[in-house]
Tab-separated table of C-alpha atoms in Angstrom:
chain	number	residue	atom	x	y	z
A	63	MET	CA	107.219	123.157	180.765
A	64	THR	CA	105.957	120.192	181.723
A	65	THR	CA	103.555	118.730	184.304
A	66	LYS	CA	105.972	117.091	186.668
A	67	LYS	CA	108.075	120.594	186.449
A	68	THR	CA	104.968	122.577	187.215
A	69	ALA	CA	103.978	120.389	189.933
A	70	LEU	CA	107.705	120.421	191.631
A	71	ILE	CA	107.499	124.463	191.288
A	72	LEU	CA	104.246	124.781	192.814
A	73	GLY	CA	105.274	122.348	195.712
A	74	ALA	CA	108.162	124.732	196.408
A	75	LEU	CA	106.417	127.632	196.305
A	76	LEU	CA	104.051	125.955	198.922
A	77	CYS	CA	106.301	124.981	201.123
A	78	CYS	CA	108.347	127.764	201.198
A	79	GLY	CA	105.175	130.328	201.824
A	80	LEU	CA	104.273	128.106	204.351
A	81	ALA	CA	107.424	127.632	206.144
A	82	GLY	CA	107.740	131.500	206.337
A	83	CYS	CA	104.845	132.124	207.596
A	84	GLY	CA	104.589	129.478	210.248
A	85	ILE	CA	101.045	128.297	209.583
A	86	PRO	CA	99.595	125.284	211.863
A	87	LYS	CA	100.318	121.991	210.421
A	88	ASP	CA	96.814	121.056	209.442
A	89	GLN	CA	96.610	123.874	207.232
A	90	TYR	CA	100.187	122.926	205.441
A	91	ASN	CA	98.782	119.511	205.005
A	92	ALA	CA	95.635	120.861	203.424
A	93	LYS	CA	97.769	122.829	201.045
A	94	VAL	CA	100.168	119.931	200.429
A	95	GLN	CA	97.068	117.974	199.431
A	96	GLU	CA	95.696	120.388	197.422
A	97	ALA	CA	99.216	120.523	195.688
A	98	GLN	CA	98.966	117.092	195.067
A	99	GLN	CA	95.120	117.100	193.857
A	100	LEU	CA	96.026	119.663	190.976
A	101	LYS	CA	99.412	117.624	190.197
A	102	ASP	CA	97.067	114.661	189.821
A	103	SER	CA	94.520	116.932	187.616
A	104	LEU	CA	97.393	118.065	185.480
A	105	ASP	CA	98.941	114.668	185.110
A	106	ALA	CA	95.291	113.470	183.858
A	107	ALA	CA	94.619	116.422	181.352
A	108	ALA	CA	98.127	115.412	180.253
A	109	LYS	CA	97.337	112.028	179.597
A	110	HIS	CA	94.051	112.934	178.155
A	111	ASN	CA	95.553	115.286	175.996
A	112	ILE	CA	98.074	112.512	174.799
A	113	GLU	CA	95.248	110.142	173.785
A	114	LEU	CA	93.359	112.968	171.917
A	115	GLN	CA	96.409	113.275	169.916
A	116	ASN	CA	96.716	109.964	169.124
A	117	GLN	CA	93.014	109.846	168.085
A	118	LEU	CA	93.913	112.641	165.646
A	119	ASN	CA	96.941	111.170	164.115
A	120	GLN	CA	94.296	108.095	163.675
A	121	MET	CA	91.730	109.905	162.153
A	122	ARG	CA	93.989	111.706	159.952
A	123	ALA	CA	95.278	108.442	158.954
A	124	GLU	CA	91.819	107.230	158.514
A	125	HIS	CA	91.087	110.270	156.539
A	126	GLN	CA	93.756	110.159	154.213
A	127	LEU	CA	93.059	106.000	153.408
A	128	MET	CA	89.181	107.266	152.590
A	129	SER	CA	90.931	109.605	150.195
A	130	ALA	CA	92.953	107.280	148.575
A	131	LYS	CA	89.762	104.757	148.356
A	132	LEU	CA	87.578	107.582	147.038
A	133	ALA	CA	90.238	108.574	144.590
A	134	GLN	CA	90.421	104.563	143.431
A	135	LEU	CA	86.377	104.648	143.490
A	136	GLY	CA	85.981	107.480	140.902
A	137	GLN	CA	88.581	105.917	138.819
A	138	ASP	CA	86.818	102.291	139.004
A	139	VAL	CA	83.637	104.517	137.809
A	140	GLN	CA	85.287	106.443	135.049
A	141	SER	CA	86.548	102.702	134.104
A	142	LEU	CA	83.021	101.216	134.321
A	143	LEU	CA	81.344	103.825	132.535
A	144	GLY	CA	84.198	103.480	129.562
A	145	GLU	CA	83.354	99.590	129.764
A	146	LYS	CA	79.662	100.356	129.377
A	147	SER	CA	80.087	102.573	126.610
A	148	MET	CA	82.488	100.139	124.537
A	149	LEU	CA	80.052	97.469	125.564
A	150	SER	CA	76.858	99.503	124.570
A	151	SER	CA	78.774	100.323	121.224
A	152	ASP	CA	79.421	96.143	120.902
A	153	LEU	CA	75.696	95.424	121.715
A	154	GLU	CA	74.646	97.981	118.956
A	155	GLU	CA	77.025	96.470	116.199
A	156	THR	CA	75.970	92.727	117.407
A	157	ARG	CA	72.421	94.278	116.819
A	158	ALA	CA	73.092	95.611	113.536
A	159	ARG	CA	75.335	92.459	112.605
A	160	GLU	CA	72.332	89.885	113.363
A	161	ALA	CA	69.935	92.258	111.740
A	162	ARG	CA	72.301	92.086	108.489
A	163	LEU	CA	72.437	88.567	108.810
A	164	ARG	CA	68.644	88.134	109.521
A	165	ALA	CA	67.918	89.811	106.082
A	166	GLU	CA	70.745	87.818	103.963
A	167	ARG	CA	69.196	84.878	105.221
A	168	GLU	CA	65.660	85.536	104.606
A	169	ALA	CA	66.619	86.897	101.132
A	170	GLN	CA	68.669	83.692	100.637
A	171	VAL	CA	65.431	81.740	101.671
A	172	ALA	CA	63.472	84.215	99.330
A	173	ARG	CA	66.265	83.296	96.006
A	174	MET	CA	65.961	79.696	96.779
A	175	ALA	CA	62.324	79.481	96.568
A	176	LYS	CA	62.506	81.267	93.293
A	177	TYR	CA	65.040	79.134	92.019
A	178	ARG	CA	62.914	76.256	92.933
A	179	GLU	CA	59.862	77.997	91.351
A	180	ILE	CA	61.844	78.193	87.980
A	181	ILE	CA	63.292	74.545	88.386
A	182	GLU	CA	60.034	73.163	88.671
A	183	LYS	CA	58.708	75.000	85.704
A	184	PHE	CA	61.615	74.082	83.284
A	185	LYS	CA	60.678	70.260	84.616
A	186	THR	CA	58.859	69.137	81.482
A	187	LEU	CA	61.845	70.250	79.172
A	188	VAL	CA	64.353	68.522	81.892
A	189	ASP	CA	62.679	65.343	81.409
A	190	SER	CA	62.047	65.244	77.979
A	191	GLY	CA	65.994	65.834	77.820
A	192	LYS	CA	65.761	68.904	75.865
A	193	LEU	CA	67.533	70.858	78.736
A	194	LYS	CA	69.805	70.620	81.474
A	195	ILE	CA	69.774	72.711	84.786
A	196	ARG	CA	73.576	73.531	86.314
A	197	LEU	CA	74.525	75.259	89.002
A	198	VAL	CA	77.604	77.379	88.088
A	199	ASN	CA	79.328	79.445	90.524
A	200	GLY	CA	76.109	80.105	92.680
A	201	GLN	CA	74.480	80.672	89.319
A	202	MET	CA	71.383	79.007	87.662
A	203	VAL	CA	72.433	77.879	84.427
A	204	VAL	CA	69.749	76.322	81.645
A	205	GLU	CA	71.821	74.161	79.127
A	206	MET	CA	70.594	73.220	75.382
A	207	ALA	CA	72.997	70.796	73.323
A	208	SER	CA	73.593	72.910	70.353
A	209	ASN	CA	72.695	69.740	68.189
A	210	ILE	CA	69.316	70.036	68.856
A	211	LEU	CA	68.895	73.921	68.084
A	212	PHE	CA	71.607	74.065	65.296
A	213	ASP	CA	72.931	71.964	62.411
A	214	THR	CA	76.582	71.823	62.470
A	215	GLY	CA	78.769	74.763	61.489
A	216	LYS	CA	75.025	76.534	61.406
A	217	ALA	CA	73.878	79.739	63.184
A	218	GLU	CA	70.313	79.123	61.876
A	219	LEU	CA	67.598	77.544	64.100
A	220	SER	CA	66.497	74.002	63.435
A	221	ALA	CA	63.023	73.218	63.362
A	222	GLU	CA	63.567	70.742	66.594
A	223	GLY	CA	65.731	74.129	68.308
A	224	LYS	CA	62.628	76.253	67.475
A	225	GLU	CA	60.286	74.157	69.085
A	226	ALA	CA	62.309	73.699	72.350
A	227	LEU	CA	62.761	77.447	72.898
A	228	LEU	CA	59.859	78.089	71.995
A	229	GLN	CA	58.696	76.326	74.979
A	230	LEU	CA	61.827	77.683	77.066
A	231	ALA	CA	60.819	81.302	76.222
A	232	ALA	CA	57.288	80.999	77.175
A	233	ILE	CA	58.751	80.219	80.856
A	234	LEU	CA	61.276	83.149	80.612
A	235	ALA	CA	58.459	85.398	79.392
A	236	THR	CA	57.082	84.864	82.892
A	237	ILE	CA	60.206	85.656	85.236
A	238	ASP	CA	59.988	89.244	85.127
A	239	ASP	CA	62.248	89.968	87.889
A	240	ARG	CA	65.036	88.418	86.371
A	241	LYS	CA	67.978	89.090	83.626
A	242	PHE	CA	68.945	86.429	81.486
A	243	GLN	CA	72.312	86.084	79.321
A	244	VAL	CA	72.373	83.792	76.491
A	245	ALA	CA	75.703	82.420	75.922
A	246	GLY	CA	77.308	80.325	72.712
A	247	HIS	CA	79.910	77.784	73.568
A	248	THR	CA	81.672	75.249	71.038
A	249	ASP	CA	84.287	72.702	70.782
A	250	ASN	CA	87.694	73.223	69.875
A	251	VAL	CA	87.897	71.744	66.086
A	252	PRO	CA	88.425	75.251	63.627
A	253	ILE	CA	85.471	76.221	61.679
A	254	ARG	CA	87.168	78.882	59.134
A	255	SER	CA	84.367	79.124	57.006
A	256	LYS	CA	83.795	82.276	55.128
A	257	LYS	CA	80.892	83.213	57.287
A	258	PHE	CA	82.342	82.510	60.448
A	259	PRO	CA	86.270	82.664	60.251
A	260	SER	CA	86.615	81.225	63.753
A	261	ASN	CA	84.459	79.829	66.642
A	262	TRP	CA	84.367	83.179	68.365
A	263	GLU	CA	81.868	84.188	65.537
A	264	LEU	CA	80.068	81.093	65.254
A	265	SER	CA	79.552	80.809	69.139
A	266	THR	CA	78.375	84.828	68.986
A	267	ALA	CA	76.390	84.290	66.042
A	268	ARG	CA	74.529	81.584	67.641
A	269	ALA	CA	73.790	83.097	70.784
A	270	VAL	CA	72.461	86.134	69.032
A	271	THR	CA	69.886	83.970	67.082
A	272	VAL	CA	68.537	82.470	70.383
A	273	VAL	CA	68.261	85.820	71.737
A	274	LYS	CA	66.438	87.330	68.702
A	275	TYR	CA	64.147	84.213	68.807
A	276	MET	CA	62.965	84.690	72.302
A	277	GLN	CA	62.340	88.201	71.887
A	278	ASP	CA	60.219	87.443	69.039
A	279	ASN	CA	58.224	85.142	71.748
A	280	GLY	CA	57.539	87.025	74.187
A	281	VAL	CA	61.006	87.823	76.041
A	282	ASN	CA	61.633	91.195	77.234
A	283	PRO	CA	64.407	92.739	75.128
A	284	THR	CA	65.563	94.460	78.123
A	285	SER	CA	66.058	91.298	80.347
A	286	ILE	CA	68.308	89.353	78.000
A	287	SER	CA	71.436	89.832	76.431
A	288	ALA	CA	73.975	87.462	74.177
A	289	ALA	CA	77.740	86.439	74.419
A	290	GLY	CA	79.813	84.036	72.565
A	291	TYR	CA	82.602	81.942	74.058
A	292	ALA	CA	83.759	79.674	71.358
A	293	GLU	CA	86.052	76.910	72.946
A	294	PHE	CA	87.384	78.787	75.871
A	295	SER	CA	84.744	77.781	78.572
A	296	PRO	CA	84.305	74.386	77.929
A	297	ALA	CA	82.284	72.294	80.033
A	298	ASP	CA	83.812	69.035	79.274
A	299	THR	CA	87.185	67.450	78.244
A	300	ASN	CA	87.811	68.413	74.515
A	301	ASP	CA	89.755	65.128	74.136
A	302	THR	CA	86.945	62.699	73.121
A	303	ALA	CA	84.092	62.675	71.076
A	304	GLU	CA	81.735	62.658	73.762
A	305	GLY	CA	83.449	65.682	75.465
A	306	GLN	CA	83.240	67.836	72.648
A	307	ALA	CA	79.405	67.374	72.054
A	308	ALA	CA	78.947	68.138	75.742
A	309	ASN	CA	80.926	71.521	74.844
A	310	ARG	CA	78.853	72.509	71.801
A	311	ARG	CA	76.126	74.075	73.827
A	312	ILE	CA	73.864	77.201	74.353
A	313	GLU	CA	73.797	78.420	78.112
A	314	ILE	CA	71.142	80.776	79.297
A	315	THR	CA	72.268	82.213	82.796
A	316	LEU	CA	70.079	83.562	85.294
A	317	LEU	CA	71.693	86.879	86.505
A	318	PRO	CA	72.094	87.840	89.900
A	319	ASN	CA	69.975	91.041	90.491
A	320	TRP	CA	71.729	93.786	92.038
A	321	ASP	CA	70.566	93.447	95.984
A	322	GLU	CA	72.005	90.010	95.576
A	323	LEU	CA	75.516	91.391	94.496
A	324	PRO	CA	78.024	92.386	97.604
A	325	ASP	CA	78.384	95.844	98.774
A	326	LEU	CA	81.201	97.529	97.281
A	327	SER	CA	80.586	101.302	98.772
A	328	ASP	CA	83.435	100.972	100.576
A	329	LEU	CA	85.568	100.761	97.638
A	330	GLU	CA	84.200	104.018	95.868
A	331	LYS	CA	86.920	106.246	97.434
A	332	ASP	CA	89.735	103.890	96.114
A	333	VAL	CA	88.419	104.063	92.776
A	334	LYS	CA	87.957	107.799	92.771
A	335	LYS	CA	91.394	108.291	93.677
């Protein structure tokens, strides 16, 4: 029942009651005024009730909005935590990579210093023309012409060759943290002798001769090895006499240490398949 209907019913009952009782007019008017006041109070209460309902609806809407914002903030926090974890991981990887690069750079600087030191030791022999130093595929190669060390078609050292190798062996004996490979090379002129059926045998025999002579003169045998390449690793063309002379040579390569080789540990699982 609405407030308006309630007020009408109260007024009607009041009028009927007053009329039936025959009360004085002033009492009647007082009752009418009292009824009006009650009606006004009811109207005010109804209005206030509507206002409260509107406020409640607004608060519910604000609560829903805040709940949605809170849920979004929770998602944002989780996202930020995930990003923080990724950034932390990236930072650790970056630091590790920087540390590796720094270590590699320091190792490279140390290697360059060592190479310069070795080159300086060879300076007298280089200046005298008895040997040359080249960098081949990132490795230091000491080259000596075969005509200084050997007579044509021979694998025995000449007197001049022994003198040159004696000086070289004295230097190599002081380099105790390196391994060396002595490689014999020839031109493309076939030899076909009874002792050396091909340039393979000649180049290998010359390399072995150099290794043995160096071993006899102070070079650690565990740090030196021999190899022969015949005419198949030329330093120059074989189309000219000058090129052929350049190809007849002994090369001593400073081999890289294990810690200078690339890390192939990731390939172990593939090798074991």
